[in-house]
CSV table of C-alpha atoms in Angstrom, one decimal:
chain,number,residue,atom,x,y,z
A,14,GLY,CA,16.1,-2.5,6.5
A,15,GLY,CA,13.2,0.3,7.2
A,16,PRO,CA,9.8,0.6,6.4
A,17,LYS,CA,8.1,2.6,3.6
A,18,LEU,CA,4.5,3.9,3.9
A,19,THR,CA,1.8,5.2,1.3
A,20,SER,CA,-1.5,6.7,1.5
A,21,GLU,CA,-4.3,7.4,-0.6
A,22,LYS,CA,-8.1,8.4,-0.2
A,23,ALA,CA,-10.6,6.1,0.4
A,24,GLY,CA,-13.9,8.0,0.2
A,25,LYS,CA,-14.3,11.8,1.0
A,26,SER,CA,-13.4,11.8,4.9
A,27,ARG,CA,-11.2,8.8,5.0
A,28,ILE,CA,-7.4,7.7,4.2
A,29,SER,CA,-5.9,4.3,3.6
A,30,TYR,CA,-2.2,3.4,4.0
A,31,ASN,CA,-0.1,0.6,2.5
A,32,LEU,CA,3.1,-0.3,4.4
A,33,TYR,CA,5.7,-2.5,3.3
A,34,ILE,CA,9.7,-2.8,3.7
A,35,PRO,CA,11.7,-2.6,0.4
A,36,LEU,CA,14.9,-4.7,0.2
A,37,ILE,CA,18.0,-2.3,0.5
A,38,VAL,CA,19.9,-1.8,-3.4
A,39,GLY,CA,22.3,-4.5,-3.4
A,40,MET,CA,21.8,-6.6,0.0
A,41,PRO,CA,20.7,-10.1,-0.7
A,42,GLU,CA,17.5,-11.2,0.9
A,43,GLU,CA,19.6,-13.6,3.1
A,44,ALA,CA,21.8,-10.8,4.6
A,45,ASP,CA,18.9,-8.6,5.2
A,46,GLN,CA,17.2,-11.3,7.5
A,47,ALA,CA,20.5,-12.3,9.0
A,48,ASP,CA,21.3,-8.3,9.8
A,49,PHE,CA,17.8,-7.2,10.8
A,50,GLY,CA,15.9,-10.4,11.4
A,51,ASN,CA,12.1,-10.4,11.4
A,52,VAL,CA,9.5,-7.9,12.0
A,53,VAL,CA,8.2,-8.1,15.6
A,54,LYS,CA,6.2,-4.8,16.1
A,55,TYR,CA,4.9,-2.1,13.9
A,56,SER,CA,3.1,1.4,14.8
A,57,ILE,CA,0.9,3.8,12.7
A,58,TYR,CA,0.2,7.4,13.6
A,59,ARG,CA,-1.5,10.0,11.7
A,60,ILE,CA,0.0,14.1,11.3
A,61,ALA,CA,-2.1,16.7,10.8
A,62,ILE,CA,-0.4,19.7,9.0
A,63,ASP,CA,-1.8,23.2,9.0
A,64,ASP,CA,-1.9,26.0,6.1
A,65,GLU,CA,1.7,26.8,6.9
A,66,GLY,CA,2.9,23.3,6.7
A,67,ASN,CA,3.7,22.6,10.1
A,68,GLU,CA,3.4,19.1,11.5
A,69,GLY,CA,1.1,18.7,14.5
A,70,GLU,CA,1.7,15.6,17.2
A,71,PRO,CA,1.4,12.0,16.0
A,72,VAL,CA,-2.0,10.7,16.8
A,73,HIS,CA,-1.7,6.9,17.7
A,74,VAL,CA,-3.9,4.6,14.8
A,75,GLU,CA,-2.9,1.2,15.3
A,76,THR,CA,0.0,-0.9,16.7
A,77,VAL,CA,0.5,-4.5,15.9
A,78,ASP,CA,2.6,-6.8,17.9
A,79,ARG,CA,3.9,-10.5,17.6
A,80,GLY,CA,2.0,-12.9,19.4
A,81,GLU,CA,-0.7,-15.8,18.9
A,82,GLY,CA,-3.3,-14.9,16.7
A,83,SER,CA,-1.6,-11.6,15.4
A,84,TYR,CA,-0.9,-11.1,11.9
A,85,LEU,CA,2.8,-10.8,12.9
A,86,THR,CA,3.3,-14.0,14.7
A,87,PRO,CA,4.7,-15.2,17.7
A,88,ASP,CA,8.1,-15.2,15.8
A,89,GLY,CA,7.5,-11.9,14.0
A,90,LEU,CA,7.8,-12.1,9.8
A,91,PRO,CA,10.5,-11.9,7.5
A,92,ARG,CA,11.0,-8.8,5.6
A,93,LYS,CA,9.7,-10.5,2.3
A,94,ASP,CA,6.3,-11.8,4.0
A,95,PHE,CA,5.6,-8.1,5.8
A,96,GLY,CA,3.1,-5.7,4.1
A,97,ASN,CA,-0.4,-5.0,3.4
A,98,ILE,CA,-2.2,-2.7,1.4
A,99,ASP,CA,-5.7,-1.0,1.5
A,100,ILE,CA,-5.7,-0.5,5.5
A,101,VAL,CA,-8.5,2.2,6.2
A,102,ASP,CA,-7.7,4.5,8.9
A,103,PRO,CA,-11.0,4.0,11.1
A,104,ALA,CA,-11.1,7.6,11.6
A,105,THR,CA,-13.7,10.1,10.0
A,106,LEU,CA,-11.1,13.0,9.3
A,107,ALA,CA,-12.1,17.0,9.1
A,108,PRO,CA,-11.3,19.2,6.1
A,109,GLY,CA,-7.4,19.7,6.2
A,110,ARG,CA,-4.1,18.0,5.2
A,111,TYR,CA,-2.7,14.8,6.8
A,112,ARG,CA,-0.1,12.3,6.5
A,113,TYR,CA,0.9,9.0,8.1
A,114,MET,CA,4.2,7.8,10.0
A,115,ILE,CA,5.1,4.1,10.7
A,116,GLU,CA,7.4,2.6,13.4
A,117,THR,CA,8.6,-0.9,12.6
A,118,GLN,CA,11.0,-2.9,15.1
A,119,ARG,CA,13.1,-5.9,13.8
A,120,ALA,CA,14.5,-8.9,16.1
A,121,ASN,CA,18.1,-8.4,15.4
A,122,PHE,CA,18.4,-4.3,14.9
A,123,PRO,CA,17.7,-2.5,18.5
A,124,GLU,CA,16.7,0.9,17.2
A,125,VAL,CA,12.9,1.6,15.9
A,126,MET,CA,13.1,2.4,12.3
A,127,SER,CA,10.5,4.8,10.6
A,128,ALA,CA,9.2,6.9,7.5
A,129,LYS,CA,6.4,9.1,6.8
A,130,SER,CA,4.1,8.9,3.8
A,131,ASN,CA,2.9,11.3,1.0
A,132,ILE,CA,0.7,14.1,2.3
A,133,LEU,CA,-3.1,13.9,1.5
A,134,ARG,CA,-5.9,16.6,1.5
A,135,ILE,CA,-9.4,15.8,2.7
A,136,ASP,CA,-11.7,18.3,1.2
A,137,PRO,CA,-14.4,20.3,2.9
A,138,PRO,CA,-18.3,19.0,1.6
A,139,GLN,CA,-19.5,20.4,-1.5
A,140,LEU,CA,-22.7,22.2,-1.2
A,141,PRO,CA,-25.7,20.3,-3.1
A,142,SER,CA,-26.4,22.3,-6.5
A,143,GLY,CA,-29.7,20.8,-6.8
A,144,VAL,CA,-28.9,18.9,-10.0
A,145,GLU,CA,-28.5,15.1,-9.3
A,146,ASN,CA,-25.2,13.5,-10.6
A,147,VAL,CA,-25.7,9.9,-12.2
A,148,GLY,CA,-21.9,8.2,-12.3
A,149,GLN,CA,-20.9,5.6,-14.2
A,150,ASP,CA,-20.8,2.0,-13.2
A,151,GLU,CA,-17.4,0.9,-11.5
A,152,GLU,CA,-16.9,-2.2,-13.5
A,153,GLN,CA,-17.9,-1.3,-16.9
A,154,GLY,CA,-19.9,-4.4,-18.7
A,155,GLY,CA,-19.2,-6.8,-15.8
A,156,PHE,CA,-15.2,-7.3,-16.0
A,157,ARG,CA,-13.5,-8.0,-13.2
A,158,LEU,CA,-9.8,-8.4,-12.5
A,159,GLN,CA,-8.1,-9.7,-9.9
A,160,ALA,CA,-4.1,-9.7,-9.4
A,161,LYS,CA,-2.0,-10.6,-6.6
A,162,ALA,CA,1.9,-10.9,-6.6
A,163,VAL,CA,3.6,-14.1,-5.3
A,164,ALA,CA,5.8,-13.3,-2.6
A,165,GLY,CA,9.6,-14.2,-3.2
A,166,GLU,CA,8.7,-15.4,-6.8
A,167,GLY,CA,8.8,-11.9,-8.7
A,168,LEU,CA,5.5,-13.1,-10.7
A,169,LEU,CA,2.1,-11.6,-10.7
A,170,ARG,CA,-1.1,-13.8,-11.3
A,171,VAL,CA,-3.8,-12.0,-13.2
A,172,SER,CA,-7.0,-13.3,-13.6
A,173,GLY,CA,-10.8,-11.7,-15.0
A,174,SER,CA,-14.2,-12.8,-15.7
A,175,SER,CA,-13.8,-12.8,-19.6
A,176,GLU,CA,-10.2,-12.6,-21.6
A,177,ILE,CA,-8.3,-9.7,-20.2
A,178,GLY,CA,-7.0,-8.1,-23.5
A,179,TRP,CA,-4.7,-5.1,-22.8
A,180,LEU,CA,-3.0,-5.3,-19.6
A,181,THR,CA,-1.3,-2.2,-17.9
A,182,ILE,CA,0.8,-2.3,-14.8
A,183,CYS,CA,1.4,1.5,-13.4
A,184,SER,CA,3.4,2.7,-10.3
A,185,VAL,CA,0.8,4.7,-8.0
A,186,ASN,CA,2.2,7.7,-9.7
A,187,GLY,CA,0.9,6.8,-12.9
A,188,THR,CA,4.1,5.6,-14.9
A,189,VAL,CA,3.4,2.6,-16.8
A,190,VAL,CA,5.7,0.2,-16.2
A,191,ASN,CA,4.4,-2.7,-18.4
A,192,ARG,CA,1.8,-3.5,-20.9
A,193,LEU,CA,1.1,-6.5,-22.4
A,194,ARG,CA,-1.5,-8.4,-24.7
A,195,VAL,CA,-3.3,-11.1,-22.8
A,196,ALA,CA,-5.4,-13.2,-25.2
A,197,ALA,CA,-6.9,-15.2,-22.1
A,198,ASN,CA,-8.6,-14.7,-18.7
A,199,ALA,CA,-5.6,-15.7,-16.6
A,200,ALA,CA,-1.8,-15.1,-17.3
A,201,THR,CA,1.2,-15.1,-15.1
A,202,VAL,CA,3.6,-11.6,-15.6
A,203,ASP,CA,7.1,-11.4,-14.6
A,204,ILE,CA,7.7,-8.9,-12.2
A,205,SER,CA,11.3,-9.6,-10.7
A,206,ALA,CA,12.6,-6.4,-12.3
A,207,LEU,CA,10.4,-3.8,-10.2
A,208,PRO,CA,10.9,-2.2,-7.0
A,209,ALA,CA,9.1,-3.5,-4.0
A,210,GLY,CA,6.0,-1.0,-3.7
A,211,VAL,CA,2.5,-0.6,-4.4
A,212,TYR,CA,1.5,-0.9,-8.4
A,213,VAL,CA,-2.1,-1.1,-10.2
A,214,ALA,CA,-3.3,-3.3,-12.7
A,215,THR,CA,-5.3,-2.3,-15.3
A,216,ALA,CA,-7.4,-4.2,-18.0
A,217,ASN,CA,-10.8,-3.2,-19.7
A,218,ASN,CA,-11.5,-0.1,-17.4
A,219,SER,CA,-11.3,-2.6,-14.4
A,220,SER,CA,-8.2,-1.5,-11.8
A,221,VAL,CA,-6.7,-3.4,-8.9
A,222,ARG,CA,-3.8,-2.7,-6.5
A,223,PHE,CA,-1.1,-4.9,-5.7
A,224,LEU,CA,1.8,-5.2,-3.3
A,225,LYS,CA,5.3,-6.4,-4.8
A,226,ARG,CA,7.2,-7.1,-1.7
């Protein structure tokens, strides 16, 4: 089927995006591959939105085509292997509202399929107040969490620099989809029931995003 694209802030004036192709509900993986074929090309565009909600002309950010040394390889990639997270738009953006658009081409389907992301706002820089703000360490106590979904197996492998304890998995909109106790520094979690998308795993105040294909 067609692609999906989400975006999030990557600093005060940058935006990152996550891309993948969810499996059509009720369609087996083999049928998707037979009907649509490998992903052979995709392009990303940035769209500015004015105060009245009107979208400007799309601005090209990147295009990836199949070929030697390319992420898509000479034959392209099957749907289940296609996707990436935390790709940062190299542009430093002026204050305003933005969204992104993806266009994909698949080998067995002649039409270009597209999708648009959520809308994000880049705020104007704040004037200095004269008071220095000291923030907390990102990783309290030195704990570090790692998580990686195994494509095609419906499993999430998590590991920590010490005992993980309570592990919470949320969708990107904050909905808790799983919570479990891990009395070790590594575990494998069944995520086969989760729809394809970007999720956040959190334990001991350390968070990491992962992509379920």
